[in-house]
Coordinates of C-alpha atoms and ligand atoms in Angstrom, one line a residue:
X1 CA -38.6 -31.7 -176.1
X2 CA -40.2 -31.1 -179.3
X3 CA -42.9 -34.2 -180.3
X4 CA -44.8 -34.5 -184.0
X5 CA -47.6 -36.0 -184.5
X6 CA -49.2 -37.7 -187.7
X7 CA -52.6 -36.5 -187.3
X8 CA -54.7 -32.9 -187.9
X9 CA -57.7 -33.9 -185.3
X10 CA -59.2 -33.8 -182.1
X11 CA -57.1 -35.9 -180.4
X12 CA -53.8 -34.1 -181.9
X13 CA -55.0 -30.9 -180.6
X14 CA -55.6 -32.1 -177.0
X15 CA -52.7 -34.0 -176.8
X16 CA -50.7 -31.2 -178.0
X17 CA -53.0 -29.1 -175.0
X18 CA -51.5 -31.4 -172.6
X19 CA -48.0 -31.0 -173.8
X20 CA -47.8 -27.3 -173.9
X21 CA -47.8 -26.9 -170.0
X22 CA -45.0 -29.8 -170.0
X23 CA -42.7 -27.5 -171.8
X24 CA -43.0 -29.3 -175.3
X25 CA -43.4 -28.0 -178.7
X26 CA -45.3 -29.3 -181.1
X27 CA -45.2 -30.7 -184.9
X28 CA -48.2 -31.9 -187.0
X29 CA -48.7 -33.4 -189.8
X30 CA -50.7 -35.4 -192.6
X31 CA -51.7 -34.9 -196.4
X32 CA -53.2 -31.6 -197.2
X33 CA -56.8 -33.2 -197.9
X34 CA -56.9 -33.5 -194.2
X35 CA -58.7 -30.5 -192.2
X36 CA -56.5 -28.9 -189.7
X37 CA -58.7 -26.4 -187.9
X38 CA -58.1 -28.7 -184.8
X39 CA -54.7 -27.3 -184.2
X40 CA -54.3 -24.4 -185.4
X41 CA -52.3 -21.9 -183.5
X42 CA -50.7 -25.6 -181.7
X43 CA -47.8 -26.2 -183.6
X44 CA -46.0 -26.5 -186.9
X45 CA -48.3 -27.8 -189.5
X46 CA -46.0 -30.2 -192.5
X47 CA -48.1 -31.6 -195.8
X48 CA -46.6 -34.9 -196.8
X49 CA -47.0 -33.6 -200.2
X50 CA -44.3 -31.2 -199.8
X51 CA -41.5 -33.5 -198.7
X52 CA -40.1 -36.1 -201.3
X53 CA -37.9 -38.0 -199.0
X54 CA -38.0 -38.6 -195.5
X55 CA -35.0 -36.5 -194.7
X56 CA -36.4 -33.4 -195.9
X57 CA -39.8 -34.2 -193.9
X58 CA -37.9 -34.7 -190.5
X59 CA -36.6 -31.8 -190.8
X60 CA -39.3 -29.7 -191.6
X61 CA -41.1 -31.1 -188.1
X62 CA -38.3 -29.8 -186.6
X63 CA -36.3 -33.0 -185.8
X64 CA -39.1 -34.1 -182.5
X65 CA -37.3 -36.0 -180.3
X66 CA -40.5 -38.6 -180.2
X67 CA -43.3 -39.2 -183.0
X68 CA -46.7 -40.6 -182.0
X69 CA -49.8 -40.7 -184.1
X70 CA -53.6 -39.8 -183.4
X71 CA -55.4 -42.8 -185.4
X72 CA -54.6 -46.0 -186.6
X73 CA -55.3 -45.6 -190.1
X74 CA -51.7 -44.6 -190.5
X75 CA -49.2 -45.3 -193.8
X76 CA -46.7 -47.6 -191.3
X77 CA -44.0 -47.6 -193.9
X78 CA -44.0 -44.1 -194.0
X79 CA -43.4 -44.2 -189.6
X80 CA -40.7 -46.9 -190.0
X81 CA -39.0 -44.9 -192.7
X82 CA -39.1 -42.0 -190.0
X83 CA -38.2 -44.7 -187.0
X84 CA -34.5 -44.0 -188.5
X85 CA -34.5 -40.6 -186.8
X86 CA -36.4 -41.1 -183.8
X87 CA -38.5 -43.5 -181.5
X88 CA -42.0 -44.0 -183.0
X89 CA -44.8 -44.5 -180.2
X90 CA -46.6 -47.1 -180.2
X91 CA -44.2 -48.6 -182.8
X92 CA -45.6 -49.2 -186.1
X93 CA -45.9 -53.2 -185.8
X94 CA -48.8 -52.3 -182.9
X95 CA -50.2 -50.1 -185.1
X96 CA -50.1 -52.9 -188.1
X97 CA -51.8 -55.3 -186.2
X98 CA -54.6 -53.0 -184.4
X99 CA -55.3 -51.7 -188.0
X100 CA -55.7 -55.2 -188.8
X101 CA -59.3 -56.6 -187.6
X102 CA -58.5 -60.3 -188.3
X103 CA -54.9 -60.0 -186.7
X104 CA -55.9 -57.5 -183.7
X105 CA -58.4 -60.8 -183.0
X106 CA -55.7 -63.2 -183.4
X107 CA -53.1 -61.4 -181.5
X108 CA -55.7 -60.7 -178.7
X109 CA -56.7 -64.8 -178.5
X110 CA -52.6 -65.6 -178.2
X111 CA -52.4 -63.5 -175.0
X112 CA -55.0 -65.8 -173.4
X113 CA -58.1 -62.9 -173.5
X114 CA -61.3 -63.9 -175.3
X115 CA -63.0 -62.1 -178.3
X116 CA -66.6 -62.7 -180.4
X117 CA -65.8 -65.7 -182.2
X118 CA -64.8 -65.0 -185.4
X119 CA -63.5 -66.3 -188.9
X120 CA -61.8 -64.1 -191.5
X121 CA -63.7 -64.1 -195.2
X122 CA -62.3 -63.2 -198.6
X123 CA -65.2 -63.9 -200.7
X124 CA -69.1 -64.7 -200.0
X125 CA -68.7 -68.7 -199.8
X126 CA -66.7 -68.2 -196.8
X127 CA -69.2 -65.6 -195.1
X128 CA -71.8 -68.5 -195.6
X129 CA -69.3 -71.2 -194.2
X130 CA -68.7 -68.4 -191.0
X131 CA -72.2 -67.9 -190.6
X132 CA -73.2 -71.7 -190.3
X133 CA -70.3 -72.6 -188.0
X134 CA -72.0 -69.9 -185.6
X135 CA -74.7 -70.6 -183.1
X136 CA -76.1 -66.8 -183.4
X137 CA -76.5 -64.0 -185.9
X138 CA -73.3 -62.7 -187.0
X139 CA -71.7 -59.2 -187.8
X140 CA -69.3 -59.0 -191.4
X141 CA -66.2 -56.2 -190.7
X142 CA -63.8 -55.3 -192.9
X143 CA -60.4 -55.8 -191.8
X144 CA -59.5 -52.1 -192.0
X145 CA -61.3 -48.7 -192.8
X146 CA -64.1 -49.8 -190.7
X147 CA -65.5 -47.4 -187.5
X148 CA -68.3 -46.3 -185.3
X149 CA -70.2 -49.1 -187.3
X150 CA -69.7 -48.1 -190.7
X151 CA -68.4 -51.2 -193.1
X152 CA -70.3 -53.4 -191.5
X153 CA -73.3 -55.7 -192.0
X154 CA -75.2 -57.7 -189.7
X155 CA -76.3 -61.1 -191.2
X156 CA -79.0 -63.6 -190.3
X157 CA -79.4 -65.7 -192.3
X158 CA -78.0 -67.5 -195.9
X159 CA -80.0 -64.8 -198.0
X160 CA -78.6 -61.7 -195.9
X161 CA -75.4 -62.8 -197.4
X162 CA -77.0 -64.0 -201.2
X163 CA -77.9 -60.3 -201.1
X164 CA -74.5 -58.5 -200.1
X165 CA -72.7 -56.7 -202.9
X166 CA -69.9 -58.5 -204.4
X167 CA -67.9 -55.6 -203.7
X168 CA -68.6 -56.3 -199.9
X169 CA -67.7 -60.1 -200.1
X170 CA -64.4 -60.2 -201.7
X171 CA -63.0 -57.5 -199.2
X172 CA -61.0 -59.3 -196.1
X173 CA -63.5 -59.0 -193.6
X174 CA -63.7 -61.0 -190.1
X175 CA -67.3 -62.5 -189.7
X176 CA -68.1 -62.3 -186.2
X177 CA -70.6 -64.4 -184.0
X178 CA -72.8 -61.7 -182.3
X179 CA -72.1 -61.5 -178.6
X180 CA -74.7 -61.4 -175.9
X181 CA -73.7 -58.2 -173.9
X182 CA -75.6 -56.2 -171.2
X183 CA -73.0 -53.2 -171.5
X184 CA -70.3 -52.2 -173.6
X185 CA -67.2 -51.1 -171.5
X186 CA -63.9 -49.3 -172.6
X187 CA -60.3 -49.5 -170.4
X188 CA -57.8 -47.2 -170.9
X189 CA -54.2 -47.1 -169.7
X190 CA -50.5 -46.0 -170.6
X191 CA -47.1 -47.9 -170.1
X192 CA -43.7 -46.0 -170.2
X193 CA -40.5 -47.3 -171.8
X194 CA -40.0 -48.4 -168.1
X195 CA -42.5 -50.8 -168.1
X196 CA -44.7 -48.7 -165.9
X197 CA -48.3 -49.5 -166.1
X198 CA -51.1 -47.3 -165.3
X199 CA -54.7 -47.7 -165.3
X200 CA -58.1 -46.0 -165.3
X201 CA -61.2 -47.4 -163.9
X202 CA -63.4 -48.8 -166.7
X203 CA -65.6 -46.7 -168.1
X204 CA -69.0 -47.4 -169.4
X205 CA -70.4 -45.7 -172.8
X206 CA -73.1 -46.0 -174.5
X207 CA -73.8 -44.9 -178.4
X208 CA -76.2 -42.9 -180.6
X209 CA -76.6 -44.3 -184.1
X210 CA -73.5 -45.9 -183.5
X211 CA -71.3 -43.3 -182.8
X212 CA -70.2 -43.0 -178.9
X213 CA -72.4 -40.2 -176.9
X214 CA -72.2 -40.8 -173.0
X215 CA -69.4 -41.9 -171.3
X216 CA -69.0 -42.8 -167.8
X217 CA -66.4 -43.7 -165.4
X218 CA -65.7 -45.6 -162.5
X219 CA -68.6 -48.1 -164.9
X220 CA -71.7 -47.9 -162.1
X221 CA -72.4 -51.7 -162.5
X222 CA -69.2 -53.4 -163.0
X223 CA -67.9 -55.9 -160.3
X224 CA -65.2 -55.7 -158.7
X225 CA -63.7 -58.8 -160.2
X226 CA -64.3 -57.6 -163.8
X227 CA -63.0 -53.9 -163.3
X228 CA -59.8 -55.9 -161.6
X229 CA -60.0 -58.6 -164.7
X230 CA -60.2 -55.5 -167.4
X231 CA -57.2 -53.8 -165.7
X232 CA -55.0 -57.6 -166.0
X233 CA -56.0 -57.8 -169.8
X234 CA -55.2 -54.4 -170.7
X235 CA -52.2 -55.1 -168.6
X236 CA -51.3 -58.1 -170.5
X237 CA -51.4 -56.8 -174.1
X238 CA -49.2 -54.0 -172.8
X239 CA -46.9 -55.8 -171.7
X240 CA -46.8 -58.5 -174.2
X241 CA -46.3 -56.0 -177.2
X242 CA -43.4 -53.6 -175.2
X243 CA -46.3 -51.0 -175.6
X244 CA -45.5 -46.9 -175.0
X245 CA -48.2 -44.6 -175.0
X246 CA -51.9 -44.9 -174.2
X247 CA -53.9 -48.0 -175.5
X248 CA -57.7 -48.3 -175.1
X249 CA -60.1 -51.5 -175.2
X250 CA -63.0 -52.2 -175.8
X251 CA -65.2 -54.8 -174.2
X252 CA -68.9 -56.4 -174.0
X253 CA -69.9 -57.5 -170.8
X254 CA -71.0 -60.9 -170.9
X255 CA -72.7 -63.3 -168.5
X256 CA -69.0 -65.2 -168.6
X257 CA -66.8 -61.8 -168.2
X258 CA -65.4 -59.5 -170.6
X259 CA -65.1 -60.3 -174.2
X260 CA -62.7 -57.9 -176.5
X261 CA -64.6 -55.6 -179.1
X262 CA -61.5 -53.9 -180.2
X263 CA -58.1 -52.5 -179.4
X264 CA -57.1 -48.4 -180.1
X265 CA -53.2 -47.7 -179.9
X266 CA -53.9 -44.8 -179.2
X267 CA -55.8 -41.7 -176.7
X268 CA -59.5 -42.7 -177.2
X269 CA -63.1 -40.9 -176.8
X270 CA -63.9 -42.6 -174.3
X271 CA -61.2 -41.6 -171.9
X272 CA -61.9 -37.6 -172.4
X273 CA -63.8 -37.5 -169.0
X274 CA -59.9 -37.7 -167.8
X275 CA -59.3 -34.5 -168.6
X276 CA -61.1 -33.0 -165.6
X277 CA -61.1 -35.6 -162.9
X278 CA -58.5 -34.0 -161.0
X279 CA -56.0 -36.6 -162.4
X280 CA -53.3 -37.2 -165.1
X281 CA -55.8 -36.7 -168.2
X282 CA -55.0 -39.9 -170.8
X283 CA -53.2 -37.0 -173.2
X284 CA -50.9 -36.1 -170.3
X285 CA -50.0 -39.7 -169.6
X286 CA -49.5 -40.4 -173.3
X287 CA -47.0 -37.5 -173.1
X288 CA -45.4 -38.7 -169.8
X289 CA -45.4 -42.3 -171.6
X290 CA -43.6 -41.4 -175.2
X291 CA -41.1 -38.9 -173.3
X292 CA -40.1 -41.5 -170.8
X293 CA -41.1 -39.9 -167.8
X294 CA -43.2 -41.4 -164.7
X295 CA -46.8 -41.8 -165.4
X296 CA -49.3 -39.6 -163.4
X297 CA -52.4 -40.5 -161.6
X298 CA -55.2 -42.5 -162.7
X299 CA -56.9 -42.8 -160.2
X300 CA -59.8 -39.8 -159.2
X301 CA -61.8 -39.3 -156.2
X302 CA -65.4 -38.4 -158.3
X303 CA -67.1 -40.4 -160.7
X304 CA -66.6 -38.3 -163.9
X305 CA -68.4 -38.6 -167.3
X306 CA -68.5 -37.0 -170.7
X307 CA -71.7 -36.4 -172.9
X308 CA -70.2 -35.9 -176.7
X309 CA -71.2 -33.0 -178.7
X310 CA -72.4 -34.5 -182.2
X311 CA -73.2 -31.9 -185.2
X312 CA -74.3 -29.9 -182.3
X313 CA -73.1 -26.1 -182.2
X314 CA -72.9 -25.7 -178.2
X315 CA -71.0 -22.5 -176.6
X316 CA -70.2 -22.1 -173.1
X317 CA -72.9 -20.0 -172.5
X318 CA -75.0 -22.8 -173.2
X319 CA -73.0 -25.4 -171.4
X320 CA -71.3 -24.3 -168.5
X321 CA -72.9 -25.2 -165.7
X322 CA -70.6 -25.4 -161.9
X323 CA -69.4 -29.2 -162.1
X324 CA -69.3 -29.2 -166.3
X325 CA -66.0 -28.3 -168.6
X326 CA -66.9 -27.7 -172.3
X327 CA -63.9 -28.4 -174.5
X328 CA -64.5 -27.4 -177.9
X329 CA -62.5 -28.7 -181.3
X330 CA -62.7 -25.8 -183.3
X331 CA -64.7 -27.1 -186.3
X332 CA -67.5 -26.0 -188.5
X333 CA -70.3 -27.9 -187.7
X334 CA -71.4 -31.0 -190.1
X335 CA -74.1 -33.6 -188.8
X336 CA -73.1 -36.1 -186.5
X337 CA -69.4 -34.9 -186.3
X338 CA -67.5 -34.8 -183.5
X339 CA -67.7 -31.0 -182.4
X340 CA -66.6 -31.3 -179.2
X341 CA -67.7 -32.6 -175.4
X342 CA -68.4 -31.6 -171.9
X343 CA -67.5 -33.3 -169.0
X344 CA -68.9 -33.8 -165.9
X345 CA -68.3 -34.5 -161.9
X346 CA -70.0 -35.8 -159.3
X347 CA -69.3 -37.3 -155.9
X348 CA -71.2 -40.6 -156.9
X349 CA -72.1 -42.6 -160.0
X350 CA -76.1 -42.1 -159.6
X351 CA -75.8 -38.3 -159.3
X352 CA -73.5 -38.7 -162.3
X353 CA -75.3 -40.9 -164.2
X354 CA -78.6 -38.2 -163.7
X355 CA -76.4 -35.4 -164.7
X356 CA -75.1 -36.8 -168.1
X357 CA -78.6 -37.5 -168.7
X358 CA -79.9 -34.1 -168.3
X359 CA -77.3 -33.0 -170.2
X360 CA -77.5 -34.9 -173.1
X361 CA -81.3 -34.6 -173.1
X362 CA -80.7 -30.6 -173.0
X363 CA -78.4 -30.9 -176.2
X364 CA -80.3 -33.4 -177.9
X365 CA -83.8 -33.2 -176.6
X366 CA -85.8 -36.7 -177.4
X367 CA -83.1 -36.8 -180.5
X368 CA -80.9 -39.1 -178.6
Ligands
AMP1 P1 -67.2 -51.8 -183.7 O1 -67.0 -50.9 -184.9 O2 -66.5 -53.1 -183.8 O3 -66.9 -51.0 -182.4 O4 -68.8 -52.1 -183.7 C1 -69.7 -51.1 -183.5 C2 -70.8 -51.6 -182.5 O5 -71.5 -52.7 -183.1 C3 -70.3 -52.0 -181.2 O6 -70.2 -50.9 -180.3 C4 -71.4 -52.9 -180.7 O7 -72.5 -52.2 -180.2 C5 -71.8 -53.6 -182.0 N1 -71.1 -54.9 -182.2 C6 -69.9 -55.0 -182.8 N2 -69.4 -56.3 -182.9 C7 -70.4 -57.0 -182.2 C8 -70.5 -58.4 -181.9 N3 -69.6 -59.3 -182.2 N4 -71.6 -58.7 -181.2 C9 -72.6 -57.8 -180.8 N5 -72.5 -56.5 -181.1 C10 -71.4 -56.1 -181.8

């Protein structure tokens, strides 16, 4: 089984680490501004820029069998162009709409599941019209190109919004009514062509200048009836959209439930802690997912957690400790960027939620 993905990253390089003991081969590929230290040595590497038509870049991956896609900031038309040779996973009119800010929200509301109120903008009248049809604060987002909080601008009051760039306010953006969360929560789970569906326990995470730094899993102060209630409304947008692959959302815990943050279609950071937690990791069910085969477990006995390493330059010297699993991305180091993470185990969530924090505060030192 030979699978290409669009993408040069992190998450190509551990899927394709996950496929390899499967028995599949691998294919990446992406334009050649993109860095592809990630995989080297994993697979095939294909520049768009050297293929003129589709035909000729099929066959240079080596005619996969299956194509999936590491991020959603993907050129769709190129993946239905290429959905003439072989199944794309998650098909590219998922991708379209998670890629979408102001349709992911629409799409989520028509299944029934709740989001931050919201109202999409094109120009600065209707950012003021948003803002005063809220009862709180509110939070501008573009549509697309927007992550780990960058293009976006929180907004008080009438002036915030005088002051914006006109740049800013005649982008599509969805101006959203600040939610009132005491955690942020992310679910993660994969569907087969089957219909199979199979789900992790929520995991908790929580940022550092808003980029994701701690994650932890089964979440230590979820209820019972919201872990159940996140595993029905991932279940439901699975099933709803005929999804293959891995999807991950992301939620606020609210004093009335969960409210949806956003959808990935795709592996996410948050699920890394999978990879040790003596389970199918959310790569291998990806794989199981897009090749049609049964999903594996999701289900592990330990609490397990991830602390993310962030312009940090950690070896395994440093890191290894007996319950911790340093997985490193093979990249130079930059600040902030995603270098790499190490996971942890323990046999309950306050020992786990200790550990991550001794961790973190041994990478990071008061810096966190
Ligand atoms: P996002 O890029 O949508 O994940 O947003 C980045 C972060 O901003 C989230 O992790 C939240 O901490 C915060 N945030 C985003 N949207 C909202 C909202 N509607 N209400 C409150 N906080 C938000």
């Amino acid at each position: 089984m030979r699978i290409a993905i669009k993408g040069t990253g992190q998450l190509a390089r551990m899927m394709a680490l996950a496929g390899w003991p499967l028995g599949y081969s691998f294919a990446f590929f992406g334009s050649k501004q993109e860095n592809t230290s990630c995989i080297e040595g994993l697979g095939d590497i294909i520049f768009l820029e050297d293929h003129a038509d589709i035909d000729s870049l099929y066959d240079a991956l080596g005619k996969p069998d299956v194509i999936t896609v590491e991020k959603e900031e993907v050129d769709t038309t190129l993946l239905r162009k290429l959905q003439q040779h072989c199944p794309i996973y998650p098909d590219p009119d998922v991708i379209d709409i998670c890629r979408h800010r102001g349709k992911e929200k629409n799409w989520i509301n028509e299944q029934g599941i709740p989001t931050a109120n919201y109202r999409v903008t094109a120009n600065r009248d209707d950012i003021i019209a948003a803002l005063n049809s809220f009862s709180s604060s509110a939070i501008l987002k573009t549509c697309s190109g927007g992550y780990d909080g960058y293009n976006q601008w929180r907004l008080k009051t009438e002036q915030d919004i005088q002051d914006l760039d006109d740049s800013v306010c005649v982008q599509d953006c969805v101006m959203e009514e600040m939610v009132n969360f005491s955690t942020e929560v992310s679910v993660i789970a994969a569907r087969n062509s089957k219909g199979e569906v199979a789900v992790y326990p929520v995991t908790e995470n929580y940022h550092r200048r808003g980029t994701l730094l701690i994650s932890e899993a089964p979440a230590p102060d979820l209820s019972e009836e919201l872990e159940a209630e996140a595993q029905r409304m991932i279940a439901t947008l699975l099933n709803a959209s005929n999804y293959v692959g891995v999807l991950a959302m992301e939620c606020f815990v609210t004093e009335n439930g969960l409210v949806v943050n956003e959808l990935a279609p795709r592996v996410h950071n948050s699920g890394h802690w999978t990879m040790n937690a003596g389970i199918a990791s959310q790569f291998e069910n990806h794989l199981r997912a897009i090749t049609g085969m049964p999903l594996g477990n999701t289900k592990p006995a330990k609490a397990g957690g991830m602390v993310n390493l962030l312009g940090v330059d950690v070896t395994a010297k440093d890191a290894l400790g007996e319950d911790a699993y340093l997985h490193l991305y093979n990249k130079s180091v930059k600040p902030n960027r995603k270098m790499g993470h190490i996971n942890l185990q323990a046999d309950d969530s306050e020992s786990l939620k200790a550990q991550l924090n001794a961790l973190a505060k041994q990478v990071y030192g008061d810096d966190i």
